[in-house]
Short mmCIF file of C-alpha atoms and ligand atoms in Angstrom, two decimals:
data_model
loop_
_atom_site.label_atom_id
_atom_site.label_comp_id
_atom_site.label_asym_id
_atom_site.label_seq_id
_atom_site.Cartn_x
_atom_site.Cartn_y
_atom_site.Cartn_z
CA MET A 631 -8.99 24.64 12.81
CA LYS A 632 -12.39 23.36 13.87
CA ALA A 633 -13.09 19.91 12.82
CA VAL A 634 -16.59 19.75 11.08
CA SER A 635 -18.79 16.21 11.75
CA MET A 636 -20.20 14.69 8.54
CA SER A 637 -22.27 12.55 10.52
CA ASP A 638 -25.42 14.78 10.79
CA ASN A 639 -28.53 13.69 9.24
CA GLY A 640 -30.25 16.68 8.52
CA ALA A 641 -28.98 19.69 6.91
CA PRO A 642 -25.75 20.20 6.65
CA GLY A 643 -25.31 22.91 9.42
CA ASP A 644 -21.77 24.03 9.82
CA LEU A 645 -21.57 22.72 6.20
CA SER A 646 -23.64 25.39 4.87
CA GLU A 647 -20.46 27.84 4.45
CA LEU A 648 -17.72 27.12 1.76
CA PRO A 649 -14.83 27.78 4.21
CA GLN A 650 -16.48 25.29 6.45
CA VAL A 651 -16.81 22.87 3.69
CA LEU A 652 -13.16 22.85 2.45
CA ILE A 653 -12.07 22.27 6.23
CA ALA A 654 -13.90 19.23 6.16
CA ALA A 655 -12.50 17.89 2.86
CA PHE A 656 -9.15 18.36 3.98
CA ASP A 657 -9.58 16.60 7.43
CA ALA A 658 -11.18 13.97 5.43
CA LEU A 659 -7.99 13.42 3.36
CA ARG A 660 -6.07 13.95 6.28
CA SER A 661 -7.44 10.88 7.79
CA GLY A 662 -7.54 9.23 4.68
CA ALA A 663 -3.72 9.25 4.79
CA GLN A 664 -3.17 8.39 8.12
CA ASP A 665 -5.96 5.76 8.85
CA ARG A 666 -5.58 2.62 7.16
CA ARG A 667 -9.29 1.39 7.61
CA SER A 668 -10.63 5.06 6.23
CA ALA A 669 -12.50 4.83 2.69
CA PHE A 670 -10.18 7.57 1.55
CA HIS A 671 -7.08 5.19 2.13
CA THR A 672 -7.33 3.70 -1.18
CA PRO A 673 -8.54 6.24 -3.76
CA VAL A 674 -8.81 5.63 -7.50
CA PHE A 675 -5.73 7.18 -9.13
CA SER A 676 -6.52 8.42 -12.75
CA SER A 677 -3.60 9.46 -15.53
CA LEU A 678 -3.87 9.68 -19.28
CA GLY A 679 -2.45 6.50 -21.25
CA LEU A 680 -0.09 7.60 -24.08
CA ASP A 681 -3.15 7.32 -26.51
CA GLY A 682 -5.21 9.65 -24.82
CA ARG A 683 -7.52 7.08 -22.84
CA PRO A 684 -8.22 7.75 -19.08
CA LEU A 685 -6.83 5.16 -17.04
CA SER A 686 -7.64 4.17 -13.71
CA ARG A 687 -6.61 2.15 -10.84
CA ILE A 688 -6.45 2.12 -6.82
CA VAL A 689 -3.78 3.40 -4.62
CA VAL A 690 -2.40 3.86 -1.09
CA LEU A 691 -2.93 7.34 0.00
CA ARG A 692 0.54 8.16 1.77
CA ALA A 693 0.40 11.40 2.84
CA PHE A 694 -1.81 14.42 2.58
CA ASP A 695 -0.09 18.09 2.96
CA PRO A 696 -3.05 20.60 3.51
CA ASP A 697 -1.09 23.73 2.78
CA GLN A 698 0.77 22.85 -0.25
CA ARG A 699 -2.77 20.83 -1.23
CA ARG A 700 0.12 17.63 -1.92
CA LEU A 701 -1.43 14.04 -1.88
CA ARG A 702 1.00 11.52 -2.27
CA PHE A 703 1.14 7.50 -3.15
CA HIS A 704 3.94 5.35 -3.84
CA THR A 705 4.55 3.27 -6.84
CA ASP A 706 7.04 1.05 -8.94
CA LEU A 707 9.31 3.42 -11.50
CA ARG A 708 8.73 0.44 -13.73
CA SER A 709 4.92 0.29 -13.86
CA ASP A 710 3.14 1.79 -17.11
CA LYS A 711 1.24 4.72 -14.62
CA ILE A 712 5.06 6.32 -14.51
CA GLU A 713 5.64 6.83 -18.81
CA GLN A 714 2.25 7.90 -18.79
CA ILE A 715 2.54 10.59 -16.38
CA ARG A 716 5.91 11.68 -17.83
CA HIS A 717 4.02 12.25 -20.95
CA ASP A 718 1.37 14.14 -19.34
CA PRO A 719 1.49 14.92 -15.55
CA ARG A 720 -2.47 15.82 -15.72
CA VAL A 721 -4.24 13.14 -13.26
CA ALA A 722 -7.24 12.87 -11.07
CA ILE A 723 -7.46 11.19 -7.77
CA THR A 724 -11.19 10.04 -6.75
CA PHE A 725 -12.44 9.33 -3.35
CA TYR A 726 -15.50 8.00 -2.00
CA ASP A 727 -16.60 7.04 2.00
CA ALA A 728 -19.73 5.15 2.03
CA SER A 729 -20.68 5.87 5.40
CA MET A 730 -20.22 9.29 4.89
CA LYS A 731 -21.53 9.53 2.02
CA LEU A 732 -18.95 11.88 0.75
CA GLN A 733 -17.14 11.80 -2.80
CA ILE A 734 -14.11 13.92 -3.24
CA ARG A 735 -12.57 14.30 -6.78
CA CYS A 736 -9.11 16.00 -6.91
CA ASP A 737 -7.23 16.83 -10.16
CA GLY A 738 -3.85 18.58 -10.64
CA LEU A 739 -0.53 17.81 -11.48
CA ALA A 740 1.68 14.95 -10.92
CA VAL A 741 5.21 15.06 -9.80
CA LEU A 742 7.54 12.15 -9.79
CA HIS A 743 10.17 11.82 -6.81
CA ASP A 744 12.58 8.90 -7.59
CA ASP A 745 15.70 10.01 -6.31
CA ASP A 746 15.83 12.68 -4.06
CA GLU A 747 15.09 13.68 -0.39
CA LEU A 748 11.30 12.80 -0.55
CA SER A 749 11.58 9.46 -2.16
CA THR A 750 14.65 8.63 0.48
CA MET A 751 12.14 9.77 3.59
CA ALA A 752 9.41 7.80 1.82
CA TRP A 753 11.67 4.44 1.25
CA ASP A 754 13.19 4.74 4.69
CA THR A 755 9.88 5.20 6.60
CA SER A 756 8.26 1.96 4.50
CA GLN A 757 7.21 -1.20 6.23
CA ARG A 758 9.30 -4.10 5.13
CA MET A 759 6.24 -6.13 3.31
CA SER A 760 5.95 -2.85 1.26
CA LYS A 761 9.40 -2.86 -0.04
CA ILE A 762 9.77 -6.35 -0.97
CA CYS A 763 6.79 -5.56 -3.92
CA TYR A 764 9.43 -3.12 -5.30
CA GLY A 765 12.16 -6.05 -6.00
CA THR A 766 9.64 -8.03 -8.18
CA GLU A 767 11.13 -9.67 -11.25
CA PRO A 768 10.10 -9.56 -13.87
CA ALA A 769 8.93 -5.75 -13.99
CA PRO A 770 5.07 -4.97 -13.04
CA GLY A 771 2.80 -5.41 -16.07
CA ASN A 772 5.12 -7.96 -17.77
CA VAL A 773 3.49 -10.98 -19.44
CA ILE A 774 3.91 -14.05 -17.91
CA GLU A 775 3.62 -18.02 -18.68
CA GLN A 776 2.07 -18.68 -15.65
CA ALA A 777 0.42 -16.69 -13.03
CA ASP A 778 3.30 -17.35 -10.25
CA ALA A 779 6.20 -16.84 -12.99
CA PHE A 780 7.87 -14.25 -10.89
CA VAL A 781 10.10 -13.67 -8.17
CA LEU A 782 10.12 -11.43 -5.15
CA PRO A 783 13.37 -10.77 -2.87
CA SER A 784 13.51 -12.33 0.31
CA ASP A 785 17.16 -11.17 1.79
CA PRO A 786 17.60 -7.86 3.02
CA ASP A 787 20.11 -7.00 0.39
CA SER A 788 18.05 -7.76 -2.65
CA ILE A 789 14.83 -6.26 -0.46
CA ALA A 790 17.17 -2.77 -0.26
CA THR A 791 17.82 -3.12 -3.91
CA GLY A 792 14.31 -2.37 -4.77
CA GLN A 793 14.77 1.20 -3.68
CA ASN A 794 16.31 1.79 -7.19
CA ASN A 795 12.59 1.03 -8.53
CA PHE A 796 10.92 3.22 -6.12
CA CYS A 797 8.90 6.44 -6.95
CA ALA A 798 6.89 9.00 -4.59
CA VAL A 799 4.14 10.49 -6.56
CA VAL A 800 2.87 13.81 -5.41
CA THR A 801 0.10 15.50 -6.97
CA GLN A 802 -0.85 18.86 -6.44
CA VAL A 803 -4.35 19.40 -6.45
CA THR A 804 -5.60 22.70 -8.30
CA THR A 805 -9.55 21.69 -8.13
CA LEU A 806 -11.10 19.59 -5.48
CA GLU A 807 -15.12 18.88 -6.06
CA TRP A 808 -16.83 17.69 -2.80
CA LEU A 809 -20.19 16.04 -3.13
CA TRP A 810 -21.88 15.41 0.13
CA LEU A 811 -25.30 13.03 -0.53
CA GLY A 812 -27.21 14.13 2.54
CA HIS A 813 -30.46 12.98 3.79
CA GLN A 814 -32.11 16.14 2.93
CA GLY A 815 -30.79 17.11 0.32
CA HIS A 816 -27.26 16.77 -1.72
CA ARG A 817 -24.58 19.34 -1.49
CA ARG A 818 -21.66 20.05 -4.08
CA ALA A 819 -18.95 22.71 -4.26
CA ARG A 820 -15.84 23.44 -6.05
CA PHE A 821 -12.44 25.02 -5.29
CA THR A 822 -9.99 25.93 -7.58
CA TRP A 823 -6.76 27.31 -6.89
CA ASP A 824 -4.58 29.46 -9.28
CA GLY A 825 -0.71 29.75 -9.67
CA ASN A 826 -0.67 31.87 -7.04
CA GLY A 827 -2.82 29.54 -4.13
CA HIS A 828 -5.53 31.72 -4.47
CA ALA A 829 -8.91 29.75 -3.98
CA LYS A 830 -12.14 30.05 -5.94
CA ALA A 831 -14.86 28.43 -4.18
CA VAL A 832 -18.49 28.00 -5.78
CA TRP A 833 -21.60 26.09 -4.83
CA LEU A 834 -22.79 23.98 -7.81
CA VAL A 835 -26.23 22.02 -8.23
CA PRO A 836 -25.85 18.63 -7.24
C1 LIG B 1055 -6.19 -1.86 -2.19
C2 LIG B 1055 -5.28 -1.59 -3.34
C3 LIG B 1055 -4.03 -0.51 -3.31
C4 LIG B 1055 -2.88 -0.69 -4.06
N1 LIG B 1055 -2.01 0.22 -3.89
C5 LIG B 1055 -1.10 0.76 -4.72
C6 LIG B 1055 -0.04 1.66 -4.39
O1 LIG B 1055 -0.04 2.29 -3.61
N2 LIG B 1055 0.31 2.06 -5.75
C7 LIG B 1055 0.61 1.39 -6.77
O2 LIG B 1055 1.45 1.40 -7.87
N3 LIG B 1055 -0.57 0.32 -6.96
C8 LIG B 1055 -1.10 0.16 -6.16
N4 LIG B 1055 -2.22 -1.11 -6.54
C9 LIG B 1055 -2.14 -1.53 -7.72
C10 LIG B 1055 -2.68 -0.65 -8.80
O3 LIG B 1055 -3.91 -0.38 -8.31
C11 LIG B 1055 -2.35 -1.28 -9.87
O4 LIG B 1055 -2.78 -2.25 -10.35
C12 LIG B 1055 -0.76 -1.04 -10.36
O5 LIG B 1055 -0.34 0.13 -9.76
C13 LIG B 1055 -0.25 -1.30 -11.82
O6 LIG B 1055 -0.72 -0.32 -12.38
P1 LIG B 1055 -0.62 0.55 -14.14
O7 LIG B 1055 -0.02 -0.62 -14.86
O8 LIG B 1055 -1.66 1.62 -14.39
O9 LIG B 1055 0.66 1.31 -13.72
C14 LIG B 1055 -3.20 -1.00 -5.48
C15 LIG B 1055 -4.13 -2.00 -5.54
C16 LIG B 1055 -4.88 -2.39 -4.57
C17 LIG B 1055 -6.31 -3.41 -4.84
#
């Protein structure tokens, strides 16, 4: 696949065709997962609260699989978002890169992986610093008497126990909306996939 540059200051050029836009969007998501300095590395993940309210927070994008259209981040099984996803798996993930003037909004269904091959691989390849957080006591989100009234594990055995709280959240994207703020005019496109993986692509008024 040919990479498409987002740095063009004029008309979008290559980005005047919808298939090229999708390639560029997938490239941006791929580098968001791989490059810690990419603005796409820390998107906003939104779920539905148990009372139907939208709830959003920043997460670290760990992986993007363009063939399956799957985005992955990691979280603590004890965090509030887990119960929300179990209750209603419809979620949204929003990215913005100010240097590219590019917003990507994804929505789809989230699947929790907490005791399978994927979660084991994700845990095994996590940094020690990341693993430590999963051993925090009491659990994330608990009310505490003082700001530092919690403990993190320090010895290897208790750090390893944190795996019991580790969860990989994988969202399969069903709609992707791309918005590029070009100097010569904004461009907006939407891609929607049906259950068979067939995509419908349209331009939208920005
Ligand atoms: C830069 C940054 C990266 C974060 N990465 C994650 C992450 O990958 N996974 C996660 O669960 N929370 C992450 N957080 C914390 C969440 O934003 C949120 O505070 C936490 O997950 C609790 O959310 P919840 O109570 O809605 O479940 C991150 C926060 C920041 C500021």
